[in-house]
Short mmCIF file of C-alpha atoms in Angstrom, two decimals:
data_model
loop_
_atom_site.label_atom_id
_atom_site.label_comp_id
_atom_site.label_asym_id
_atom_site.label_seq_id
_atom_site.Cartn_x
_atom_site.Cartn_y
_atom_site.Cartn_z
CA UNK X 1 -10.21 1.03 -76.74
CA UNK X 2 -11.17 -2.50 -74.32
CA UNK X 3 -7.86 -3.45 -72.65
CA UNK X 4 -6.74 -7.08 -73.47
CA UNK X 5 -8.05 -9.83 -70.61
CA UNK X 6 -5.12 -11.59 -69.27
CA UNK X 7 -5.12 -15.45 -69.62
CA UNK X 8 -6.56 -15.64 -65.74
CA UNK X 9 -6.50 -18.60 -64.02
CA UNK X 10 -6.67 -22.09 -65.25
CA UNK X 11 -9.13 -23.81 -66.85
CA UNK X 12 -9.98 -26.69 -65.70
CA UNK X 13 -11.55 -28.34 -69.01
CA UNK X 14 -12.89 -27.67 -72.05
CA UNK X 15 -14.30 -24.58 -73.18
CA UNK X 16 -18.33 -24.35 -73.64
CA UNK X 17 -19.82 -24.31 -76.11
CA UNK X 18 -21.33 -20.36 -76.15
CA UNK X 19 -19.22 -18.93 -73.14
CA UNK X 20 -20.58 -15.85 -71.12
CA UNK X 21 -17.83 -13.75 -70.90
CA UNK X 22 -19.84 -12.03 -67.51
CA UNK X 23 -20.03 -15.00 -65.63
CA UNK X 24 -16.67 -15.61 -66.70
CA UNK X 25 -15.20 -12.52 -65.68
CA UNK X 26 -17.14 -12.77 -61.97
CA UNK X 27 -15.58 -16.56 -61.13
CA UNK X 28 -12.38 -14.97 -62.26
CA UNK X 29 -12.85 -11.80 -59.53
CA UNK X 30 -13.63 -15.35 -56.90
CA UNK X 31 -10.80 -17.34 -57.88
CA UNK X 32 -8.38 -14.36 -56.94
CA UNK X 33 -9.64 -13.68 -53.92
CA UNK X 34 -8.09 -17.45 -53.20
CA UNK X 35 -4.36 -15.47 -53.56
CA UNK X 36 -5.13 -11.76 -52.04
CA UNK X 37 -7.16 -10.75 -49.38
CA UNK X 38 -8.51 -7.83 -50.39
CA UNK X 39 -8.70 -6.64 -54.03
CA UNK X 40 -9.61 -2.63 -55.10
CA UNK X 41 -11.51 -1.93 -58.46
CA UNK X 42 -8.77 -1.09 -60.43
CA UNK X 43 -6.55 -3.95 -59.58
CA UNK X 44 -10.08 -6.16 -60.67
CA UNK X 45 -10.50 -4.20 -63.82
CA UNK X 46 -6.96 -4.59 -64.62
CA UNK X 47 -6.72 -8.30 -64.46
CA UNK X 48 -9.78 -8.70 -66.09
CA UNK X 49 -9.04 -6.52 -69.23
CA UNK X 50 -11.60 -4.52 -68.83
CA UNK X 51 -13.28 -0.73 -68.24
CA UNK X 52 -13.70 0.00 -64.37
CA UNK X 53 -17.59 0.76 -64.78
CA UNK X 54 -17.63 -3.30 -65.83
CA UNK X 55 -15.37 -4.69 -62.95
CA UNK X 56 -18.06 -2.06 -60.77
CA UNK X 57 -20.81 -3.53 -61.99
CA UNK X 58 -19.28 -7.60 -61.57
CA UNK X 59 -18.38 -6.02 -58.03
CA UNK X 60 -21.73 -4.74 -57.46
CA UNK X 61 -23.47 -7.92 -58.43
CA UNK X 62 -21.09 -9.73 -56.34
CA UNK X 63 -21.92 -7.96 -53.52
CA UNK X 64 -25.53 -7.98 -53.76
CA UNK X 65 -25.26 -11.62 -53.74
CA UNK X 66 -23.36 -11.87 -50.48
CA UNK X 67 -20.10 -12.82 -52.13
CA UNK X 68 -17.64 -9.64 -51.87
CA UNK X 69 -18.26 -6.93 -49.66
CA UNK X 70 -16.66 -3.36 -49.54
CA UNK X 71 -14.90 -1.45 -46.82
CA UNK X 72 -16.33 1.85 -46.51
CA UNK X 73 -13.54 3.85 -45.71
CA UNK X 74 -10.84 2.20 -48.10
CA UNK X 75 -13.08 1.25 -50.61
CA UNK X 76 -11.43 -2.33 -51.05
CA UNK X 77 -13.51 -5.44 -51.45
CA UNK X 78 -13.09 -8.85 -49.38
CA UNK X 79 -14.53 -11.43 -49.15
CA UNK X 80 -18.62 -11.66 -48.19
CA UNK X 81 -20.52 -14.01 -46.16
CA UNK X 82 -21.58 -15.97 -48.97
CA UNK X 83 -18.78 -16.85 -50.43
CA UNK X 84 -17.08 -17.59 -47.24
CA UNK X 85 -20.43 -19.41 -46.16
CA UNK X 86 -19.54 -21.88 -49.42
CA UNK X 87 -16.02 -22.36 -47.92
CA UNK X 88 -17.25 -23.68 -44.97
CA UNK X 89 -19.80 -25.57 -46.09
CA UNK X 90 -17.49 -27.42 -48.70
CA UNK X 91 -14.73 -27.79 -45.02
CA UNK X 92 -17.46 -30.22 -43.55
CA UNK X 93 -16.84 -32.69 -46.42
CA UNK X 94 -12.95 -31.54 -46.62
CA UNK X 95 -10.74 -34.46 -44.94
CA UNK X 96 -8.69 -31.93 -43.25
CA UNK X 97 -11.05 -32.38 -40.42
CA UNK X 98 -11.60 -35.99 -40.56
CA UNK X 99 -7.48 -35.94 -40.75
CA UNK X 100 -6.87 -33.55 -37.20
CA UNK X 101 -9.64 -35.21 -35.59
CA UNK X 102 -7.65 -38.25 -33.90
CA UNK X 103 -4.94 -35.86 -32.41
CA UNK X 104 -7.67 -33.68 -30.79
CA UNK X 105 -9.44 -37.36 -29.38
CA UNK X 106 -5.44 -37.90 -28.31
CA UNK X 107 -4.75 -34.27 -26.77
CA UNK X 108 -8.73 -34.73 -25.57
CA UNK X 109 -7.41 -37.99 -23.73
CA UNK X 110 -4.35 -36.85 -22.07
CA UNK X 111 -5.30 -33.08 -20.75
CA UNK X 112 -9.10 -34.15 -20.02
CA UNK X 113 -9.69 -31.01 -21.46
CA UNK X 114 -11.74 -29.26 -23.82
CA UNK X 115 -10.16 -29.09 -26.90
CA UNK X 116 -10.48 -27.28 -30.52
CA UNK X 117 -9.93 -26.78 -34.28
CA UNK X 118 -10.07 -23.26 -35.83
CA UNK X 119 -9.00 -21.17 -38.80
CA UNK X 120 -8.86 -18.02 -39.68
CA UNK X 121 -11.71 -15.83 -41.15
CA UNK X 122 -10.56 -11.96 -41.54
CA UNK X 123 -10.79 -10.61 -38.60
CA UNK X 124 -12.34 -13.65 -36.79
CA UNK X 125 -12.18 -16.87 -35.72
CA UNK X 126 -14.13 -19.92 -36.76
CA UNK X 127 -14.04 -22.91 -34.39
CA UNK X 128 -14.21 -25.86 -37.00
CA UNK X 129 -14.05 -29.02 -35.16
CA UNK X 130 -14.54 -29.43 -31.20
CA UNK X 131 -14.18 -32.37 -28.26
CA UNK X 132 -15.79 -31.11 -24.68
CA UNK X 133 -13.76 -31.99 -21.55
CA UNK X 134 -15.16 -34.91 -19.88
CA UNK X 135 -14.93 -33.36 -16.42
CA UNK X 136 -18.26 -32.03 -14.58
CA UNK X 137 -16.64 -28.40 -14.97
CA UNK X 138 -15.44 -27.36 -18.07
CA UNK X 139 -15.98 -24.96 -20.94
CA UNK X 140 -17.96 -25.76 -23.26
CA UNK X 141 -17.48 -26.69 -26.99
CA UNK X 142 -17.69 -23.33 -29.18
CA UNK X 143 -17.62 -25.36 -32.63
CA UNK X 144 -19.76 -23.28 -35.08
CA UNK X 145 -19.06 -19.82 -33.34
CA UNK X 146 -16.75 -17.35 -34.49
CA UNK X 147 -14.73 -14.85 -32.38
CA UNK X 148 -12.46 -12.01 -32.65
CA UNK X 149 -9.05 -12.83 -33.25
CA UNK X 150 -7.59 -10.73 -30.96
CA UNK X 151 -9.62 -12.01 -27.77
CA UNK X 152 -8.64 -15.70 -28.33
CA UNK X 153 -5.46 -18.11 -28.35
CA UNK X 154 -6.38 -19.64 -31.85
CA UNK X 155 -6.85 -15.89 -33.16
CA UNK X 156 -3.96 -14.94 -31.62
CA UNK X 157 -1.52 -18.02 -33.54
CA UNK X 158 -2.98 -17.43 -36.52
CA UNK X 159 -2.54 -13.64 -36.48
CA UNK X 160 0.95 -14.65 -35.90
CA UNK X 161 1.67 -16.32 -39.47
CA UNK X 162 0.52 -13.32 -41.04
CA UNK X 163 3.32 -10.48 -42.60
CA UNK X 164 3.27 -7.03 -40.72
CA UNK X 165 1.23 -6.03 -44.34
CA UNK X 166 -1.10 -8.32 -43.82
CA UNK X 167 -2.25 -7.39 -40.62
CA UNK X 168 -2.82 -3.69 -40.93
CA UNK X 169 -4.88 -4.48 -43.97
CA UNK X 170 -6.78 -6.73 -41.30
CA UNK X 171 -6.49 -4.45 -38.26
CA UNK X 172 -6.54 -0.82 -40.01
CA UNK X 173 -7.84 0.97 -37.10
CA UNK X 174 -6.17 1.46 -33.67
CA UNK X 175 -9.15 0.69 -31.72
CA UNK X 176 -10.25 -3.11 -31.70
CA UNK X 177 -13.22 -4.79 -30.62
CA UNK X 178 -13.04 -6.54 -26.81
CA UNK X 179 -15.45 -9.14 -25.54
CA UNK X 180 -14.12 -8.80 -21.46
CA UNK X 181 -11.91 -6.83 -19.47
CA UNK X 182 -8.57 -8.58 -19.99
CA UNK X 183 -9.62 -8.56 -24.03
CA UNK X 184 -7.30 -6.47 -26.19
CA UNK X 185 -8.48 -3.55 -27.21
CA UNK X 186 -5.39 -2.09 -29.70
CA UNK X 187 -3.56 -2.78 -32.62
CA UNK X 188 -0.35 -1.97 -30.59
CA UNK X 189 -1.49 -4.51 -28.07
CA UNK X 190 -2.11 -6.94 -30.61
CA UNK X 191 1.27 -6.21 -32.36
CA UNK X 192 3.15 -6.78 -28.67
CA UNK X 193 1.08 -9.88 -28.10
CA UNK X 194 2.49 -11.49 -31.59
CA UNK X 195 5.44 -11.28 -31.36
CA UNK X 196 5.25 -12.47 -27.71
CA UNK X 197 3.30 -15.91 -29.58
CA UNK X 198 6.91 -16.16 -32.12
CA UNK X 199 9.29 -15.87 -29.85
CA UNK X 200 7.67 -19.08 -27.82
CA UNK X 201 6.17 -20.76 -30.04
CA UNK X 202 2.43 -20.62 -28.50
CA UNK X 203 -0.46 -18.30 -28.11
CA UNK X 204 -2.45 -17.78 -25.02
CA UNK X 205 -5.36 -16.59 -23.65
CA UNK X 206 -6.57 -15.36 -20.15
CA UNK X 207 -9.64 -14.60 -19.71
CA UNK X 208 -9.73 -12.62 -23.01
CA UNK X 209 -12.72 -14.29 -24.81
CA UNK X 210 -14.77 -15.02 -21.85
CA UNK X 211 -14.06 -14.96 -17.80
CA UNK X 212 -13.24 -17.92 -16.45
CA UNK X 213 -11.58 -19.37 -19.31
CA UNK X 214 -7.98 -19.55 -20.13
CA UNK X 215 -6.63 -21.22 -23.13
CA UNK X 216 -3.26 -22.38 -24.97
CA UNK X 217 -3.29 -22.28 -28.73
CA UNK X 218 -0.80 -23.02 -32.05
CA UNK X 219 -0.60 -22.55 -35.68
CA UNK X 220 -0.41 -26.13 -37.82
CA UNK X 221 1.90 -25.19 -40.53
CA UNK X 222 1.31 -24.72 -43.90
CA UNK X 223 0.43 -27.74 -45.54
CA UNK X 224 -2.72 -29.16 -48.43
CA UNK X 225 -5.73 -27.44 -46.61
CA UNK X 226 -6.63 -23.96 -48.41
CA UNK X 227 -7.01 -22.98 -44.93
CA UNK X 228 -5.06 -21.10 -41.94
CA UNK X 229 -5.57 -23.60 -38.96
CA UNK X 230 -4.43 -23.88 -35.38
CA UNK X 231 -5.33 -26.13 -32.46
CA UNK X 232 -6.56 -24.93 -29.28
CA UNK X 233 -7.22 -26.19 -25.48
CA UNK X 234 -9.34 -24.57 -23.24
CA UNK X 235 -8.94 -25.46 -19.52
CA UNK X 236 -11.10 -23.13 -16.41
CA UNK X 237 -8.68 -20.45 -15.05
CA UNK X 238 -9.36 -22.00 -11.58
CA UNK X 239 -7.31 -24.92 -13.02
CA UNK X 240 -4.79 -23.33 -15.70
CA UNK X 241 -1.57 -22.46 -13.34
CA UNK X 242 1.94 -21.29 -15.28
CA UNK X 243 3.61 -24.69 -15.88
CA UNK X 244 0.08 -25.62 -17.33
CA UNK X 245 0.82 -23.27 -19.74
CA UNK X 246 4.16 -24.02 -20.66
CA UNK X 247 3.30 -27.82 -20.43
CA UNK X 248 0.37 -27.93 -22.83
CA UNK X 249 2.34 -25.31 -25.47
CA UNK X 250 4.79 -27.77 -25.98
CA UNK X 251 2.60 -30.52 -26.26
CA UNK X 252 0.21 -28.63 -28.97
CA UNK X 253 3.85 -27.57 -30.84
CA UNK X 254 4.91 -30.97 -31.23
CA UNK X 255 0.84 -31.87 -32.03
CA UNK X 256 0.80 -29.54 -34.85
CA UNK X 257 4.49 -30.14 -35.90
CA UNK X 258 2.96 -34.10 -36.71
CA UNK X 259 -0.11 -33.06 -38.16
CA UNK X 260 1.46 -30.68 -40.61
CA UNK X 261 3.58 -33.48 -41.85
CA UNK X 262 0.35 -35.10 -42.95
CA UNK X 263 -1.21 -32.39 -44.62
CA UNK X 264 1.90 -31.76 -46.90
#
């Protein structure tokens, strides 16, 4: 017996004259990823009110087009590169960067160092805006780059905003990918670092993503933006002292709070 489909997300307009149920169901799956970081086949079938075989066919087509990806071990589905690519293309026209940009410029002028705006995408950080230091010896912009979240201060600041359950979903294995000899390579070590980030209010990286580079980052408290955002200051390790780390961290905390006021 066919299940009765739930209402699903609210419609934004009048119903079409000739609705296509399969298209509607595929779109409902994509919208559901706005609420959950991962989905199981049974959850999708129950949500849509369809048989598991129908849910599987819908997910298979979305996977074929890159809108979802399936974890080989857990079999859960997560947003694919096509879906995140569309999101980031839209982000280029979204006013969050326009809102944050003056604060990046202010940090860049005051500190004379490279600054970034980053967002969390699964287990990686994507840098969506940046201003390079005017100094001859400086950290190069990482605009447009993606890096393992556990290897960057930006990533650790954003991971510290997650619940333990979400953290375990992102990192089900104990071993983590590293970029340098200083990178965090175990989940236990990452969890300890995240606790430290929560205590002091900012995250640090000491040559963990690139040799010779240190950085400090703070997550921006959630607002209207659909993304988890953090601001970062990256400095050549040779001119980053402990007192500099604390000073930059405190400055980023106050700046992030100011940005959050505008995004709420």
